[in-house]
PDB file of C-alpha atoms in Angstrom:
ATOM      1  CA  MET A   1      18.510   0.257  -9.144  1.00  0.00           C
ATOM      2  CA  GLU A   2      16.502  -2.768 -10.238  1.00  0.00           C
ATOM      3  CA  TYR A   3      14.110  -4.564  -7.927  1.00  0.00           C
ATOM      4  CA  ASN A   4      12.943  -8.151  -8.274  1.00  0.00           C
ATOM      5  CA  TRP A   5       9.822  -8.726  -6.223  1.00  0.00           C
ATOM      6  CA  SER A   6       8.504 -11.589  -8.355  1.00  0.00           C
ATOM      7  CA  GLU A   7       7.795 -13.598  -5.208  1.00  0.00           C
ATOM      8  CA  LYS A   8       5.797 -10.753  -3.615  1.00  0.00           C
ATOM      9  CA  ASN A   9       2.101  -9.860  -3.622  1.00  0.00           C
ATOM     10  CA  ILE A  10       1.250  -6.175  -3.309  1.00  0.00           C
ATOM     11  CA  LEU A  11      -2.342  -5.186  -2.589  1.00  0.00           C
ATOM     12  CA  ILE A  12      -3.270  -1.730  -3.874  1.00  0.00           C
ATOM     13  CA  ALA A  13      -6.289  -0.197  -2.140  1.00  0.00           C
ATOM     14  CA  GLU A  14      -7.243   2.614  -4.509  1.00  0.00           C
ATOM     15  CA  ASP A  15     -10.677   3.762  -5.703  1.00  0.00           C
ATOM     16  CA  VAL A  16      -9.481   6.071  -8.506  1.00  0.00           C
ATOM     17  CA  ASP A  17      -8.647   4.154 -11.698  1.00  0.00           C
ATOM     18  CA  VAL A  18      -5.970   6.552 -12.990  1.00  0.00           C
ATOM     19  CA  ASN A  19      -4.117   6.387  -9.643  1.00  0.00           C
ATOM     20  CA  TYR A  20      -4.322   2.597  -9.625  1.00  0.00           C
ATOM     21  CA  ARG A  21      -3.073   2.358 -13.223  1.00  0.00           C
ATOM     22  CA  PHE A  22      -0.117   4.607 -12.351  1.00  0.00           C
ATOM     23  CA  LEU A  23       0.894   2.404  -9.412  1.00  0.00           C
ATOM     24  CA  GLU A  24       0.341  -0.762 -11.423  1.00  0.00           C
ATOM     25  CA  LYS A  25       2.508   0.593 -14.258  1.00  0.00           C
ATOM     26  CA  ILE A  26       5.450   1.609 -12.081  1.00  0.00           C
ATOM     27  CA  LEU A  27       5.344  -1.658 -10.124  1.00  0.00           C
ATOM     28  CA  GLN A  28       5.164  -3.959 -13.151  1.00  0.00           C
ATOM     29  CA  ASP A  29       8.921  -3.610 -13.750  1.00  0.00           C
ATOM     30  CA  THR A  30       9.567  -5.181 -10.339  1.00  0.00           C
ATOM     31  CA  GLY A  31       7.777  -8.419 -11.211  1.00  0.00           C
ATOM     32  CA  ALA A  32       5.509  -8.153  -8.168  1.00  0.00           C
ATOM     33  CA  ASN A  33       2.037  -9.656  -8.359  1.00  0.00           C
ATOM     34  CA  ILE A  34      -0.381  -6.714  -8.152  1.00  0.00           C
ATOM     35  CA  LEU A  35      -3.793  -7.131  -6.538  1.00  0.00           C
ATOM     36  CA  ARG A  36      -6.495  -4.450  -6.255  1.00  0.00           C
ATOM     37  CA  VAL A  37      -9.385  -3.502  -4.023  1.00  0.00           C
ATOM     38  CA  MET A  38     -11.543  -0.394  -4.407  1.00  0.00           C
ATOM     39  CA  ASP A  39     -12.091   0.706  -0.797  1.00  0.00           C
ATOM     40  CA  GLY A  40     -11.091   0.227   2.809  1.00  0.00           C
ATOM     41  CA  ARG A  41     -13.707  -2.398   3.650  1.00  0.00           C
ATOM     42  CA  GLU A  42     -12.580  -4.533   0.690  1.00  0.00           C
ATOM     43  CA  ALA A  43      -8.956  -4.136   1.791  1.00  0.00           C
ATOM     44  CA  VAL A  44      -9.760  -5.437   5.285  1.00  0.00           C
ATOM     45  CA  ASP A  45     -11.786  -8.370   3.941  1.00  0.00           C
ATOM     46  CA  PHE A  46      -9.110  -9.223   1.362  1.00  0.00           C
ATOM     47  CA  CYS A  47      -6.323  -9.228   3.957  1.00  0.00           C
ATOM     48  CA  LYS A  48      -8.418 -11.451   6.246  1.00  0.00           C
ATOM     49  CA  LYS A  49      -8.913 -14.028   3.493  1.00  0.00           C
ATOM     50  CA  HIS A  50      -5.530 -13.827   1.736  1.00  0.00           C
ATOM     51  CA  ASP A  51      -2.482 -14.209   3.927  1.00  0.00           C
ATOM     52  CA  GLU A  52      -0.301 -14.277   0.804  1.00  0.00           C
ATOM     53  CA  VAL A  53      -0.487 -10.457   0.692  1.00  0.00           C
ATOM     54  CA  ASP A  54       3.032  -9.198   1.500  1.00  0.00           C
ATOM     55  CA  LEU A  55       2.418  -5.421   1.532  1.00  0.00           C
ATOM     56  CA  VAL A  56      -0.484  -2.975   1.178  1.00  0.00           C
ATOM     57  CA  LEU A  57      -0.378   0.360  -0.636  1.00  0.00           C
ATOM     58  CA  MET A  58      -3.287   2.118   1.048  1.00  0.00           C
ATOM     59  CA  ASP A  59      -4.973   5.217  -0.343  1.00  0.00           C
ATOM     60  CA  ILE A  60      -6.268   7.339   2.537  1.00  0.00           C
ATOM     61  CA  GLN A  61      -9.164   9.115   0.789  1.00  0.00           C
ATOM     62  CA  MET A  62     -11.599   6.330  -0.131  1.00  0.00           C
ATOM     63  CA  PRO A  63     -15.382   6.030   0.049  1.00  0.00           C
ATOM     64  CA  GLY A  64     -16.962   4.139   2.913  1.00  0.00           C
ATOM     65  CA  MET A  65     -14.096   3.087   5.156  1.00  0.00           C
ATOM     66  CA  ASP A  66     -11.075   5.359   4.690  1.00  0.00           C
ATOM     67  CA  GLY A  67      -7.477   4.204   4.653  1.00  0.00           C
ATOM     68  CA  PHE A  68      -6.843   5.117   8.281  1.00  0.00           C
ATOM     69  CA  GLU A  69      -9.753   2.971   9.513  1.00  0.00           C
ATOM     70  CA  ALA A  70      -8.840   0.143   7.146  1.00  0.00           C
ATOM     71  CA  SER A  71      -5.201   0.173   8.263  1.00  0.00           C
ATOM     72  CA  LYS A  72      -6.215  -0.024  11.910  1.00  0.00           C
ATOM     73  CA  ALA A  73      -8.528  -2.967  11.176  1.00  0.00           C
ATOM     74  CA  ILE A  74      -5.911  -4.801   9.087  1.00  0.00           C
ATOM     75  CA  LYS A  75      -3.223  -4.342  11.740  1.00  0.00           C
ATOM     76  CA  SER A  76      -5.590  -5.798  14.358  1.00  0.00           C
ATOM     77  CA  ILE A  77      -5.665  -9.084  12.412  1.00  0.00           C
ATOM     78  CA  ARG A  78      -2.247  -9.012  10.689  1.00  0.00           C
ATOM     79  CA  HIS A  79      -0.023  -6.826  12.847  1.00  0.00           C
ATOM     80  CA  ASP A  80       3.137  -7.638  10.861  1.00  0.00           C
ATOM     81  CA  LEU A  81       1.716  -6.780   7.393  1.00  0.00           C
ATOM     82  CA  PRO A  82       3.464  -3.621   6.111  1.00  0.00           C
ATOM     83  CA  ILE A  83       1.037  -0.861   5.104  1.00  0.00           C
ATOM     84  CA  ILE A  84       2.208   2.176   3.160  1.00  0.00           C
ATOM     85  CA  ALA A  85      -0.322   4.982   3.174  1.00  0.00           C
ATOM     86  CA  GLN A  86      -0.434   7.203   0.112  1.00  0.00           C
ATOM     87  CA  THR A  87      -2.545  10.280  -0.352  1.00  0.00           C
ATOM     88  CA  ALA A  88      -2.908  13.234  -2.673  1.00  0.00           C
ATOM     89  CA  HIS A  89      -3.773  15.402   0.287  1.00  0.00           C
ATOM     90  CA  ALA A  90      -1.143  16.436   2.769  1.00  0.00           C
ATOM     91  CA  ILE A  91      -3.610  16.160   5.638  1.00  0.00           C
ATOM     92  CA  GLU A  92      -2.714  18.228   8.681  1.00  0.00           C
ATOM     93  CA  GLY A  93      -1.302  15.675  11.095  1.00  0.00           C
ATOM     94  CA  GLY A  94      -1.773  13.001   8.427  1.00  0.00           C
ATOM     95  CA  ARG A  95       1.599  11.353   8.933  1.00  0.00           C
ATOM     96  CA  GLU A  96       0.980  11.074  12.672  1.00  0.00           C
ATOM     97  CA  LYS A  97      -2.582   9.859  12.142  1.00  0.00           C
ATOM     98  CA  GLY A  98      -1.286   7.325   9.622  1.00  0.00           C
ATOM     99  CA  LEU A  99       1.291   5.981  12.031  1.00  0.00           C
ATOM    100  CA  GLU A 100      -1.274   5.895  14.856  1.00  0.00           C
ATOM    101  CA  SER A 101      -3.659   3.882  12.680  1.00  0.00           C
ATOM    102  CA  GLY A 102      -0.962   1.311  11.970  1.00  0.00           C
ATOM    103  CA  CYS A 103       0.549   2.512   8.705  1.00  0.00           C
ATOM    104  CA  ASP A 104       4.260   1.794   8.553  1.00  0.00           C
ATOM    105  CA  GLU A 105       4.998   4.592   6.080  1.00  0.00           C
ATOM    106  CA  TYR A 106       3.217   7.653   4.672  1.00  0.00           C
ATOM    107  CA  ILE A 107       3.825   8.892   1.106  1.00  0.00           C
ATOM    108  CA  VAL A 108       2.296  12.082  -0.317  1.00  0.00           C
ATOM    109  CA  LYS A 109       1.318  12.212  -4.009  1.00  0.00           C
ATOM    110  CA  PRO A 110       2.665  12.998  -6.501  1.00  0.00           C
ATOM    111  CA  ILE A 111       4.674   9.905  -5.736  1.00  0.00           C
ATOM    112  CA  ASN A 112       8.425   9.975  -6.158  1.00  0.00           C
ATOM    113  CA  ILE A 113       8.939   6.616  -7.848  1.00  0.00           C
ATOM    114  CA  ASN A 114      12.479   6.034  -6.574  1.00  0.00           C
ATOM    115  CA  LYS A 115      11.456   6.914  -3.035  1.00  0.00           C
ATOM    116  CA  MET A 116       8.487   4.562  -3.261  1.00  0.00           C
ATOM    117  CA  TYR A 117      10.672   1.698  -4.537  1.00  0.00           C
ATOM    118  CA  ALA A 118      13.161   2.274  -1.712  1.00  0.00           C
ATOM    119  CA  THR A 119      10.349   2.419   0.854  1.00  0.00           C
ATOM    120  CA  ILE A 120       8.798  -0.839  -0.334  1.00  0.00           C
ATOM    121  CA  ASP A 121      12.210  -2.506  -0.583  1.00  0.00           C
ATOM    122  CA  LYS A 122      12.812  -1.871   3.136  1.00  0.00           C
ATOM    123  CA  TYR A 123      10.047  -4.392   3.810  1.00  0.00           C
ATOM    124  CA  PHE A 124      11.034  -6.893   1.123  1.00  0.00           C
ATOM    125  CA  SER A 125      14.805  -7.073   1.577  1.00  0.00           C
ATOM    126  CA  PRO A 126      16.142  -9.594   4.053  1.00  0.00           C
ATOM    127  CA  VAL A 127      17.731  -8.046   7.102  1.00  0.00           C
ATOM    128  CA  ALA A 128      21.486  -8.564   7.004  1.00  0.00           C
TER     129      ALA A 128
END
């Protein structure tokens, strides 16, 4: 299935370059505008200043403010902004903690590309 998200801005909060490059590469075929921050604090600040962000891909394991804390802070200012948590570590209770902190979805790495596209598309497709 092909996705056209050329009108969408996706913020990737990811401190590890290789992980960011992977996400950037798989999303480039969708036409989405990809933005990047390196940690949770930057993600919160960016979302405060840029209401054109349509969706956040949030790494959980980041220095300083982790993805759970950042998601909670972002949701307190932009409660309708979809946040998809992604982590290499299947943290015990991580899905529940992610949902409690405001994440709308929780994806464990290695990322299944088709599943990720379908998950993002739920938030970008108009409701029939």
